[in-house]
CSV table of C-alpha atoms in Angstrom, one decimal:
chain,number,residue,atom,x,y,z
I,1,MET,CA,-42.9,98.3,-15.1
I,2,MET,CA,-42.7,97.3,-11.3
I,3,VAL,CA,-45.4,98.5,-9.1
I,4,ALA,CA,-44.7,99.4,-5.4
I,5,GLY,CA,-46.3,96.4,-3.9
I,6,GLN,CA,-44.3,94.0,-6.1
I,7,GLY,CA,-41.0,95.8,-5.2
I,8,GLU,CA,-41.7,95.6,-1.5
I,9,GLN,CA,-42.5,91.8,-1.8
I,10,GLN,CA,-39.3,91.1,-3.7
I,11,SER,CA,-37.3,93.0,-1.1
I,12,ARG,CA,-38.9,91.0,1.7
I,13,ASP,CA,-38.1,87.7,-0.2
I,14,ARG,CA,-34.5,88.7,-0.7
I,15,ARG,CA,-34.1,89.5,3.1
I,16,ALA,CA,-35.8,86.1,3.9
I,17,ARG,CA,-33.4,84.3,1.6
I,18,LYS,CA,-30.4,86.0,3.2
I,19,TRP,CA,-31.7,85.2,6.7
I,20,VAL,CA,-32.1,81.5,5.8
I,21,LEU,CA,-28.7,81.4,4.2
I,22,GLY,CA,-27.2,83.1,7.2
I,23,ILE,CA,-28.8,80.5,9.5
I,24,ILE,CA,-27.6,77.7,7.4
I,25,GLY,CA,-24.1,79.2,7.3
I,26,VAL,CA,-24.0,79.6,11.1
I,27,ALA,CA,-25.3,76.1,11.6
I,28,GLY,CA,-22.6,74.7,9.3
I,29,VAL,CA,-19.9,76.6,11.2
I,30,LEU,CA,-21.3,75.3,14.5
I,31,ALA,CA,-21.5,71.8,13.2
I,32,PHE,CA,-17.9,72.0,12.0
I,33,LEU,CA,-16.7,73.3,15.4
I,34,ILE,CA,-18.7,70.7,17.3
I,35,GLY,CA,-17.3,68.0,15.1
I,36,LEU,CA,-13.8,69.3,15.6
I,37,GLY,CA,-14.4,69.4,19.3
I,38,LEU,CA,-15.5,65.8,19.2
I,39,ILE,CA,-12.5,64.7,17.2
I,40,VAL,CA,-10.2,66.5,19.6
I,41,GLN,CA,-12.0,65.0,22.6
I,42,PHE,CA,-11.8,61.6,21.0
I,43,ASP,CA,-8.0,61.9,20.4
I,44,ARG,CA,-7.5,63.2,23.9
I,45,ASP,CA,-9.5,60.3,25.4
I,46,GLU,CA,-7.6,57.8,23.4
I,47,THR,CA,-4.3,59.3,24.6
I,48,GLU,CA,-5.4,59.2,28.2
I,49,HIS,CA,-6.7,55.6,27.9
I,50,ALA,CA,-3.5,54.5,26.2
I,51,ALA,CA,-1.4,56.1,28.9
I,52,ALA,CA,-3.5,54.4,31.6
I,53,ARG,CA,-3.0,50.9,30.1
I,54,PRO,CA,-0.4,48.8,31.9
I,55,THR,CA,2.6,47.7,29.8
I,56,ALA,CA,2.8,44.1,28.8
I,57,THR,CA,4.8,42.0,31.2
I,58,ALA,CA,6.3,38.6,30.7
I,59,THR,CA,4.7,35.9,32.8
I,60,ALA,CA,5.7,32.3,33.3
I,61,PRO,CA,3.4,29.8,31.5
I,62,PRO,CA,1.0,27.9,33.7
I,63,SER,CA,3.0,24.7,33.2
I,64,ALA,CA,6.3,26.2,34.4
I,65,ARG,CA,7.6,24.8,37.7
I,66,PRO,CA,8.2,27.1,40.6
I,67,ALA,CA,11.8,28.0,41.3
I,68,ALA,CA,13.5,25.6,43.7
I,69,ILE,CA,14.6,26.7,47.2
I,70,ALA,CA,18.3,26.5,48.0
I,71,PRO,CA,18.9,23.4,50.2
I,72,PRO,CA,21.4,23.6,53.2
I,73,TYR,CA,25.0,23.9,52.1
I,74,ASP,CA,28.4,24.7,53.5
I,75,LEU,CA,30.1,27.7,52.0
I,76,GLN,CA,33.9,28.2,52.0
I,77,GLN,CA,35.7,31.3,50.7
I,78,ALA,CA,39.3,32.0,49.7
I,79,ASP,CA,39.6,35.5,48.4
I,80,ARG,CA,37.2,35.6,45.4
I,81,GLN,CA,37.0,31.8,45.1
I,82,PHE,CA,34.0,30.1,46.8
I,83,THR,CA,33.2,26.5,47.3
I,84,ALA,CA,29.7,25.3,48.1
I,85,LEU,CA,29.4,21.8,49.5
I,86,VAL,CA,26.0,20.3,48.8
I,87,ARG,CA,24.3,17.0,49.4
I,88,THR,CA,22.1,16.9,46.2
I,89,ASP,CA,22.6,16.6,42.5
I,90,ASP,CA,19.2,18.1,41.6
I,91,THR,CA,20.1,20.8,39.0
I,92,ASP,CA,17.3,23.1,40.1
I,93,GLU,CA,18.5,23.0,43.7
I,94,LEU,CA,22.1,23.5,42.6
I,95,ILE,CA,21.0,26.5,40.5
I,96,ALA,CA,19.2,27.9,43.6
I,97,VAL,CA,22.3,27.5,45.7
I,98,PHE,CA,24.5,29.3,43.1
I,99,ARG,CA,21.9,32.0,42.6
I,100,GLU,CA,21.8,32.7,46.3
I,101,ILE,CA,25.5,33.0,46.5
I,102,ALA,CA,25.7,35.2,43.4
I,103,GLN,CA,23.0,37.6,44.5
I,104,ASN,CA,24.7,38.0,47.9
I,105,ILE,CA,28.0,38.9,46.2
I,106,LEU,CA,26.3,41.4,44.0
I,107,ALA,CA,24.1,43.0,46.7
I,108,ARG,CA,26.7,43.2,49.5
I,109,ASN,CA,29.8,45.2,49.9
I,110,TYR,CA,32.2,43.1,47.9
I,111,VAL,CA,35.0,44.6,45.9
I,112,ASP,CA,34.5,44.7,42.1
I,113,GLY,CA,36.0,41.7,40.3
I,114,GLY,CA,35.2,38.2,39.0
I,115,TYR,CA,34.0,35.7,41.5
I,116,PHE,CA,34.1,32.0,41.0
I,117,VAL,CA,32.0,29.3,42.7
I,118,ASN,CA,32.7,25.6,42.8
I,119,VAL,CA,29.7,23.4,43.6
I,120,ASP,CA,31.0,20.2,45.1
I,121,CYS,CA,29.4,17.1,46.5
I,122,ALA,CA,29.7,16.9,50.3
I,123,ILE,CA,29.0,13.2,50.3
I,124,GLY,CA,32.3,11.4,50.6
I,125,ASP,CA,34.2,14.6,50.3
I,126,ASP,CA,37.9,14.2,51.1
I,127,PRO,CA,40.2,17.3,51.0
I,128,ALA,CA,43.1,15.0,50.1
I,129,LYS,CA,41.3,13.7,47.0
I,130,GLU,CA,39.9,15.4,43.9
I,131,ALA,CA,36.5,16.9,44.6
I,132,ASN,CA,33.3,15.5,43.0
I,133,ARG,CA,32.6,18.8,41.2
I,134,LEU,CA,29.0,19.1,40.1
I,135,GLY,CA,29.4,22.5,38.6
I,136,ARG,CA,31.3,25.7,38.4
I,137,GLY,CA,29.9,29.2,38.2
I,138,LYS,CA,31.2,32.7,37.7
I,139,ILE,CA,29.9,36.1,38.7
I,140,ALA,CA,30.8,39.5,37.3
I,141,ARG,CA,30.7,42.3,39.8
I,142,GLY,CA,31.4,45.7,38.1
I,143,ASP,CA,33.4,46.4,35.0
I,144,ARG,CA,36.5,44.6,36.4
I,145,GLY,CA,34.4,41.5,37.0
I,146,ALA,CA,33.1,41.7,33.4
I,147,ALA,CA,36.6,41.9,32.1
I,148,GLU,CA,37.7,38.9,34.2
I,149,THR,CA,34.7,36.7,33.4
I,150,GLY,CA,33.6,37.7,30.0
I,151,LEU,CA,30.1,38.4,31.3
I,152,ASN,CA,28.2,41.7,31.5
I,153,PRO,CA,28.4,43.6,34.8
I,154,GLY,CA,26.0,42.1,37.3
I,155,GLN,CA,25.6,38.9,35.3
I,156,TYR,CA,26.3,35.3,36.6
I,157,THR,CA,26.2,31.9,35.0
I,158,ILE,CA,26.9,28.3,36.0
I,159,ASP,CA,28.0,25.2,34.0
I,160,PHE,CA,27.3,21.7,35.2
I,161,ASN,CA,29.5,18.6,34.8
I,162,ALA,CA,27.6,15.8,33.2
I,163,GLY,CA,27.9,12.3,34.6
I,164,ARG,CA,28.3,13.3,38.2
I,165,THR,CA,26.2,11.9,41.1
I,166,CYS,CA,25.8,13.2,44.6
I,167,ARG,CA,23.5,10.8,46.5
I,168,GLU,CA,23.8,8.6,49.5
I,169,GLY,CA,24.6,5.0,48.5
I,170,ALA,CA,25.0,5.8,44.8
I,171,PRO,CA,27.0,3.2,42.8
I,172,THR,CA,30.4,4.3,41.8
I,173,THR,CA,30.7,2.4,38.5
I,174,THR,CA,29.2,-0.3,36.4
I,175,PHE,CA,32.5,-1.6,35.1
I,176,ASP,CA,33.6,-5.1,36.1
I,177,ALA,CA,36.8,-6.2,34.5
I,178,THR,CA,36.2,-9.8,35.4
I,179,ARG,CA,32.8,-10.1,33.7
I,180,PRO,CA,32.8,-11.6,30.2
I,181,LEU,CA,31.9,-9.1,27.5
I,182,ASP,CA,28.7,-10.2,25.9
I,183,ARG,CA,25.6,-8.6,24.4
I,184,ASP,CA,24.0,-7.6,27.7
I,185,TYR,CA,27.2,-6.3,29.2
I,186,ALA,CA,28.0,-4.3,26.0
I,187,VAL,CA,24.6,-2.6,26.3
I,188,GLU,CA,25.2,-1.8,30.0
I,189,LEU,CA,28.6,-0.4,29.3
I,190,CYS,CA,27.2,1.7,26.4
I,191,LEU,CA,24.4,3.0,28.7
I,192,SER,CA,26.9,4.0,31.3
I,193,ARG,CA,28.9,6.1,28.7
I,194,ILE,CA,25.7,7.7,27.5
I,195,GLU,CA,24.6,8.7,31.0
I,196,GLU,CA,27.9,10.5,31.4
I,197,LYS,CA,26.4,13.1,29.0
I,198,TYR,CA,23.5,13.8,31.3
I,199,VAL,CA,23.3,15.5,34.7
I,200,ALA,CA,22.0,13.5,37.6
I,201,ASP,CA,18.4,14.5,37.5
I,202,GLN,CA,18.2,13.7,33.8
I,203,ARG,CA,19.0,10.0,34.6
I,204,PRO,CA,18.2,7.2,34.3
I,205,VAL,CA,18.5,7.2,30.5
I,206,THR,CA,16.3,4.8,28.6
I,207,LEU,CA,17.3,3.1,25.4
I,208,SER,CA,15.0,2.1,22.5
I,209,ASP,CA,15.6,0.5,19.1
I,210,VAL,CA,18.7,-1.2,20.4
I,211,ASP,CA,20.8,-3.1,17.9
I,212,VAL,CA,24.0,-5.0,18.8
I,213,ILE,CA,26.5,-6.4,16.4
I,214,SER,CA,29.5,-8.6,17.4
I,215,ALA,CA,32.5,-9.1,15.2
I,216,ASP,CA,36.1,-10.2,16.1
I,217,GLY,CA,35.6,-9.6,19.9
I,218,THR,CA,34.2,-6.0,19.2
I,219,TRP,CA,30.6,-5.2,20.2
I,220,THR,CA,28.9,-2.3,18.5
I,221,VAL,CA,25.7,-1.0,20.1
I,222,THR,CA,23.4,1.5,18.3
I,223,ALA,CA,20.2,2.8,19.9
I,224,VAL,CA,18.0,5.9,20.6
I,225,ALA,CA,18.5,7.4,24.0
I,226,ARG,CA,16.2,9.7,26.0
I,227,GLY,CA,16.9,11.2,29.4
I,228,THR,CA,14.4,11.5,32.2
I,229,SER,CA,12.2,14.7,32.4
I,230,LYS,CA,11.1,16.3,35.7
I,231,PRO,CA,7.3,16.5,36.3
I,232,GLY,CA,6.0,19.5,34.4
I,233,ALA,CA,9.1,19.9,32.2
I,234,PRO,CA,9.1,19.2,28.4
I,235,SER,CA,10.2,15.8,27.3
I,236,MET,CA,13.9,15.4,26.6
I,237,ALA,CA,15.0,15.0,23.0
I,238,ASP,CA,15.8,11.7,21.4
I,239,VAL,CA,19.5,11.1,20.7
I,240,ASP,CA,21.0,8.7,18.2
I,241,VAL,CA,23.8,6.9,19.9
I,242,SER,CA,26.5,4.3,19.1
I,243,CYS,CA,29.1,2.6,21.3
I,244,VAL,CA,32.0,0.3,20.6
I,245,SER,CA,33.2,-2.1,23.4
I,246,GLN,CA,36.2,-4.3,23.4
I,247,SER,CA,37.8,-6.7,26.0
I,248,ASP,CA,41.4,-7.3,27.1
I,249,PRO,CA,41.6,-4.6,28.3
I,250,LEU,CA,37.9,-3.8,28.8
I,251,ARG,CA,37.0,-0.4,27.3
I,252,THR,CA,34.0,1.3,25.8
I,253,GLU,CA,33.9,4.3,23.6
I,254,LEU,CA,30.9,6.4,22.8
I,255,THR,CA,31.3,7.0,19.1
I,256,LYS,CA,28.0,8.8,18.3
I,257,PHE,CA,25.8,11.2,20.2
I,258,ASN,CA,23.6,13.1,17.8
I,259,VAL,CA,20.6,15.0,19.2
I,260,ARG,CA,17.6,14.8,16.8
């Protein structure tokens, strides 16, 4: 049998427990909401920070050489054919000349189409003779230009002719038909053939591990060739080479040119 005092005490205890449980429940809800708010804020901040970050950009490595400046040149035009007369055989400078011409064609009010640029040596140039052509480029202006050049619209490219020189006082040839063919001359003739594979600023070419064999008036030269690198540029690759020279008449053939 429950007395009145005990009933009132139990009632007060139940109300106290409900009050404590209520506080705990509210606290839990608040903690949840606060946590959710922190999560939302964290996600939002990350999004804002990500949007504020600059995108990665390609930059030249510290060892890269600065782009060459176009040297003086004479430009002639006949319809969509251009000829640039230069007094250098430095490939970086030749590229700078061609780039300047190409960018002018693309930026100015030229009709769409394919444009072609001969880069010729002005030293010793004679209109009555074949030009000393250092390179030939092509430029695609618009869709028509792309169709005529095989490039994408707005694209331009140049190819160089190896073995060409454009320098004051440069020797024309190392061949001497009156000189007897011997070991040293066979190596010189082979080297001249090898250098025809390189543009001017990759010469002189050095030979190593040279071996010369003579049999029945035929001289065979084998060696490892390496072109000259510009300051700051990577070393050029070694090339396994072989030449065969014969006299009467004097002739030399490059029979092997394998890049390692």
